[in-house]
Short mmCIF file of C-alpha atoms and ligand atoms in Angstrom, two decimals:
data_model
loop_
_atom_site.label_atom_id
_atom_site.label_comp_id
_atom_site.label_asym_id
_atom_site.label_seq_id
_atom_site.Cartn_x
_atom_site.Cartn_y
_atom_site.Cartn_z
CA MET A 1 -15.39 1.27 25.83
CA THR A 2 -14.24 3.47 28.69
CA GLY A 3 -16.31 6.52 29.63
CA GLU A 4 -19.32 5.67 27.44
CA ALA A 5 -21.62 7.98 29.37
CA ALA A 6 -19.18 10.86 29.00
CA LEU A 7 -18.71 10.55 25.25
CA TYR A 8 -22.37 9.82 24.44
CA ASN A 9 -23.29 13.50 24.15
CA ASN A 10 -19.80 14.92 23.79
CA LEU A 11 -18.44 15.60 20.30
CA ASP A 12 -14.80 15.98 21.37
CA LEU A 13 -14.80 12.76 23.38
CA SER A 14 -16.52 10.93 20.51
CA PHE A 15 -13.79 12.16 18.17
CA ALA A 16 -11.10 11.01 20.59
CA GLU A 17 -12.73 7.57 20.78
CA ALA A 18 -12.89 7.36 16.96
CA ARG A 19 -9.17 8.13 16.82
CA ARG A 20 -8.40 5.54 19.50
CA LEU A 21 -10.35 2.83 17.64
CA ILE A 22 -8.64 3.60 14.32
CA GLU A 23 -5.14 3.69 15.81
CA ALA A 24 -5.80 0.41 17.64
CA GLY A 25 -6.32 -1.19 14.22
CA ALA A 26 -2.66 -0.78 13.34
CA GLN A 27 -1.47 -1.84 16.79
CA SER A 28 -3.43 -5.02 17.44
CA ARG A 29 -4.61 -7.78 15.13
CA HIS A 30 -7.50 -8.32 17.56
CA ALA A 31 -8.85 -4.78 17.02
CA ALA A 32 -11.88 -4.43 14.73
CA ALA A 33 -10.10 -1.69 12.80
CA HIS A 34 -7.31 -4.13 11.89
CA HIS A 35 -9.30 -5.29 8.85
CA PRO A 36 -11.38 -2.43 7.45
CA VAL A 37 -13.24 -2.45 4.16
CA VAL A 38 -11.55 -0.25 1.56
CA ALA A 39 -13.75 1.00 -1.26
CA THR A 40 -12.71 2.40 -4.63
CA ILE A 41 -14.50 3.27 -7.87
CA GLY A 42 -14.12 0.58 -10.52
CA SER A 43 -13.30 1.28 -14.16
CA ASP A 44 -17.01 0.70 -14.97
CA GLY A 45 -17.89 3.53 -12.57
CA GLY A 46 -19.33 1.16 -9.97
CA PRO A 47 -18.19 0.71 -6.36
CA SER A 48 -15.61 -1.95 -5.52
CA GLN A 49 -14.82 -3.06 -1.97
CA ARG A 50 -12.37 -5.37 -0.28
CA VAL A 51 -11.07 -6.17 3.18
CA MET A 52 -7.49 -5.01 3.77
CA ILE A 53 -5.18 -5.16 6.76
CA LEU A 54 -4.46 -1.78 8.32
CA ARG A 55 -0.67 -1.48 8.70
CA HIS A 56 -0.08 2.05 9.93
CA VAL A 57 -2.00 5.15 10.98
CA GLY A 58 -0.43 8.62 10.60
CA TRP A 59 -2.95 10.68 12.53
CA GLN A 60 -1.28 14.04 11.85
CA GLU A 61 -1.16 13.29 8.11
CA ARG A 62 -4.70 11.80 8.25
CA SER A 63 -3.30 8.75 6.48
CA LEU A 64 -3.78 5.00 6.65
CA ARG A 65 -1.28 2.62 5.08
CA PHE A 66 -2.16 -0.71 3.51
CA HIS A 67 -0.04 -3.25 1.61
CA THR A 68 -1.12 -4.77 -1.67
CA ASP A 69 -0.11 -6.57 -4.85
CA ALA A 70 0.98 -4.02 -7.44
CA ARG A 71 -0.87 -6.02 -10.13
CA SER A 72 -4.26 -5.95 -8.37
CA THR A 73 -7.40 -4.37 -9.82
CA LYS A 74 -7.61 -1.73 -7.09
CA LEU A 75 -4.52 -0.06 -8.61
CA ASP A 76 -6.32 0.43 -11.91
CA ASP A 77 -9.31 1.79 -9.99
CA LEU A 78 -7.16 4.36 -8.20
CA THR A 79 -5.27 5.36 -11.34
CA ASN A 80 -8.60 6.23 -12.98
CA ASN A 81 -10.15 7.76 -9.89
CA SER A 82 -8.32 8.38 -6.62
CA ALA A 83 -11.55 8.62 -4.58
CA ALA A 84 -11.63 6.06 -1.78
CA SER A 85 -13.49 5.28 1.39
CA VAL A 86 -12.65 3.15 4.43
CA LEU A 87 -15.29 1.47 6.61
CA ILE A 88 -14.77 0.10 10.10
CA TYR A 89 -17.32 -1.51 12.39
CA ASP A 90 -16.40 -2.39 15.94
CA PRO A 91 -19.18 -4.65 17.26
CA GLU A 92 -18.13 -4.42 20.91
CA PRO A 93 -18.82 -0.69 21.41
CA LYS A 94 -21.21 -0.79 18.38
CA ILE A 95 -19.44 2.00 16.54
CA GLN A 96 -19.29 2.42 12.76
CA LEU A 97 -16.61 4.71 11.34
CA ARG A 98 -16.70 5.88 7.75
CA LEU A 99 -13.66 7.70 6.38
CA SER A 100 -13.72 9.46 3.01
CA GLY A 101 -10.80 10.75 0.98
CA SER A 102 -8.42 9.60 -1.71
CA ALA A 103 -5.68 7.05 -2.13
CA VAL A 104 -2.43 6.69 -4.02
CA VAL A 105 -0.30 3.62 -4.62
CA HIS A 106 3.50 3.62 -4.41
CA ARG A 107 5.75 0.87 -5.74
CA GLU A 108 9.10 2.59 -5.19
CA GLY A 109 10.66 4.82 -2.57
CA ALA A 110 11.87 4.80 1.00
CA ALA A 111 8.41 4.20 2.51
CA VAL A 112 7.85 1.14 0.28
CA ASP A 113 11.32 -0.24 1.06
CA ALA A 114 10.71 0.25 4.79
CA ALA A 115 7.31 -1.47 4.64
CA TRP A 116 8.84 -4.37 2.70
CA SER A 117 11.73 -4.79 5.11
CA GLN A 118 9.35 -4.76 8.10
CA SER A 119 7.20 -7.55 6.61
CA THR A 120 7.72 -11.18 7.60
CA ASN A 121 8.81 -13.70 4.98
CA PHE A 122 5.40 -15.36 5.24
CA ALA A 123 3.68 -12.04 4.45
CA ARG A 124 6.12 -11.38 1.60
CA ARG A 125 5.42 -14.83 0.13
CA CYS A 126 2.01 -13.61 -1.19
CA TYR A 127 3.88 -11.38 -3.63
CA LEU A 128 5.54 -14.38 -5.28
CA ALA A 129 2.21 -15.26 -6.92
CA GLU A 130 2.87 -16.04 -10.56
CA GLN A 131 -0.26 -14.40 -11.93
CA ALA A 132 -1.96 -11.14 -11.15
CA PRO A 133 -4.76 -11.34 -8.54
CA GLY A 134 -8.10 -11.87 -10.21
CA VAL A 135 -6.80 -13.55 -13.38
CA VAL A 136 -8.98 -16.47 -14.59
CA VAL A 137 -7.21 -19.82 -14.03
CA GLU A 138 -8.02 -23.36 -15.18
CA GLN A 139 -7.51 -25.07 -11.81
CA PRO A 140 -8.04 -24.02 -8.18
CA THR A 141 -4.73 -22.57 -7.02
CA SER A 142 -2.98 -20.47 -4.38
CA GLY A 143 -1.14 -18.86 -7.26
CA LEU A 144 2.19 -19.48 -5.49
CA PRO A 145 5.09 -21.34 -7.11
CA GLU A 146 5.01 -25.00 -6.01
CA SER A 147 8.47 -24.63 -4.48
CA VAL A 148 7.15 -22.35 -1.71
CA GLU A 149 3.76 -23.95 -1.05
CA GLY A 150 3.33 -24.75 2.64
CA ARG A 151 6.59 -23.23 3.82
CA GLN A 152 8.29 -19.93 4.49
CA PRO A 153 10.64 -18.88 1.67
CA ASP A 154 14.09 -17.51 2.48
CA ASP A 155 15.28 -14.02 1.55
CA ALA A 156 16.89 -15.14 -1.73
CA GLU A 157 13.69 -16.87 -2.89
CA LEU A 158 11.72 -13.72 -2.10
CA ALA A 159 13.85 -11.37 -4.19
CA PRO A 160 11.46 -11.42 -7.22
CA ALA A 161 8.46 -10.73 -4.99
CA ARG A 162 9.53 -7.17 -4.21
CA ASP A 163 8.50 -6.01 -7.72
CA ASN A 164 4.90 -7.05 -6.99
CA PHE A 165 4.70 -5.24 -3.65
CA ALA A 166 3.07 -1.83 -3.26
CA ILE A 167 1.74 0.37 -0.50
CA LEU A 168 -1.61 2.07 -0.68
CA LEU A 169 -1.76 5.39 1.19
CA PHE A 170 -5.26 6.57 1.98
CA THR A 171 -5.70 10.17 3.12
CA PHE A 172 -9.03 11.12 4.65
CA HIS A 173 -10.73 14.50 4.94
CA THR A 174 -14.04 13.31 6.45
CA LEU A 175 -14.67 11.06 9.42
CA GLU A 176 -18.17 9.93 10.21
CA TRP A 177 -19.26 8.32 13.47
CA LEU A 178 -22.34 6.20 14.19
CA TYR A 179 -22.79 4.94 17.74
CA LEU A 180 -25.61 2.45 18.23
CA ALA A 181 -27.16 2.67 21.70
CA ASN A 182 -30.46 1.51 23.19
CA SER A 183 -30.83 4.92 24.73
CA GLY A 184 -30.76 6.44 21.22
CA HIS A 185 -28.14 6.33 18.48
CA ARG A 186 -25.64 9.13 17.99
CA ARG A 187 -24.20 10.21 14.64
CA ALA A 188 -21.55 12.83 13.93
CA ARG A 189 -19.27 13.98 11.15
CA TRP A 190 -15.93 15.75 11.28
CA GLN A 191 -14.55 17.53 8.24
CA TRP A 192 -10.89 18.51 7.88
CA ASP A 193 -10.60 22.32 7.63
CA SER A 194 -7.34 22.82 5.74
CA GLY A 195 -7.33 26.60 6.35
CA ALA A 196 -7.56 26.16 10.10
CA ALA A 197 -5.58 22.90 9.99
CA ASP A 198 -8.13 21.36 12.31
CA TRP A 199 -11.19 19.12 12.35
CA ARG A 200 -14.68 20.66 12.44
CA GLY A 201 -17.38 18.45 13.88
CA HIS A 202 -21.20 18.40 13.87
CA TRP A 203 -23.85 16.09 15.21
CA LEU A 204 -26.09 14.51 12.56
CA ALA A 205 -29.50 12.93 12.80
CA PRO A 206 -28.79 9.18 12.92
C1 FMN B 301 -8.96 -10.86 6.31
C2 FMN B 301 -8.49 -10.40 4.95
C3 FMN B 301 -7.38 -9.58 4.86
C4 FMN B 301 -6.94 -9.13 3.62
N1 FMN B 301 -5.87 -8.28 3.57
C5 FMN B 301 -5.47 -7.76 2.38
C6 FMN B 301 -4.43 -6.78 2.33
O1 FMN B 301 -3.86 -6.38 3.35
N2 FMN B 301 -4.10 -6.30 1.11
C7 FMN B 301 -4.71 -6.70 -0.04
O2 FMN B 301 -4.36 -6.20 -1.11
N3 FMN B 301 -5.72 -7.61 -0.02
C8 FMN B 301 -6.11 -8.15 1.16
N4 FMN B 301 -7.13 -9.06 1.21
C9 FMN B 301 -7.73 -9.52 -0.07
C10 FMN B 301 -8.69 -8.45 -0.59
O3 FMN B 301 -9.88 -8.46 0.18
C11 FMN B 301 -9.01 -8.64 -2.09
O4 FMN B 301 -9.60 -9.90 -2.29
C12 FMN B 301 -7.77 -8.51 -2.96
O5 FMN B 301 -6.92 -7.46 -2.52
C13 FMN B 301 -8.15 -8.26 -4.42
O6 FMN B 301 -8.84 -7.04 -4.49
P1 FMN B 301 -9.00 -6.20 -5.86
O7 FMN B 301 -9.25 -7.21 -6.94
O8 FMN B 301 -10.15 -5.31 -5.59
O9 FMN B 301 -7.72 -5.44 -6.08
C14 FMN B 301 -7.60 -9.52 2.44
C15 FMN B 301 -8.75 -10.33 2.55
C16 FMN B 301 -9.17 -10.75 3.77
C17 FMN B 301 -10.40 -11.61 3.84
#
């Protein structure tokens, strides 16, 4: 991290560093924020978590975009309860970021078409899976049709996969920061103030 001493006791610089770490997740597959944990509330009322790849950050909209299979359980979770949370831990600067908000899933529309067209054929291949993710099967399987196992399908072969593709848009209103340091941890929370259209931050006891 650059300027650690400066941000250690500075709320604005800590916020700027949180933003930088989150945005890096969509820009580099080597960034810790590239594979956050996304949590939803299951239909039984319990928490449900999974790792997802962060595809895009819209800082002004406070949104994170993920791609998923439209038949996956997380869609049912979000239909019942849109509450969601995203967790990132970057071990190098020892910073945990916890984002709270809600999420919606889209299967149609310009944003979904754009995300689909920007995906590689290897990435799109996942959506050719014959059964919904999580379905009980008799034999160990990738779920993919045999014809595309071990190779990249062409555009024509991928046509049926588009129906199974969805984007998950997570919008956050709270951002929490925990910075582990030998000299004493630092914890802070910023809350989106919709009236002022700005973030309001406070230090917290770690
Ligand atoms: C490194 C890694 C990256 C993953 N990326 C995604 C992803 O971008 N989208 C996704 O839906 N699932 C992704 N998964 C799989 C999910 O963690 C999860 O197993 C799957 O989405 C089913 O979750 P659900 O049953 O809660 O819907 C990834 C898993 C790992 C380990």
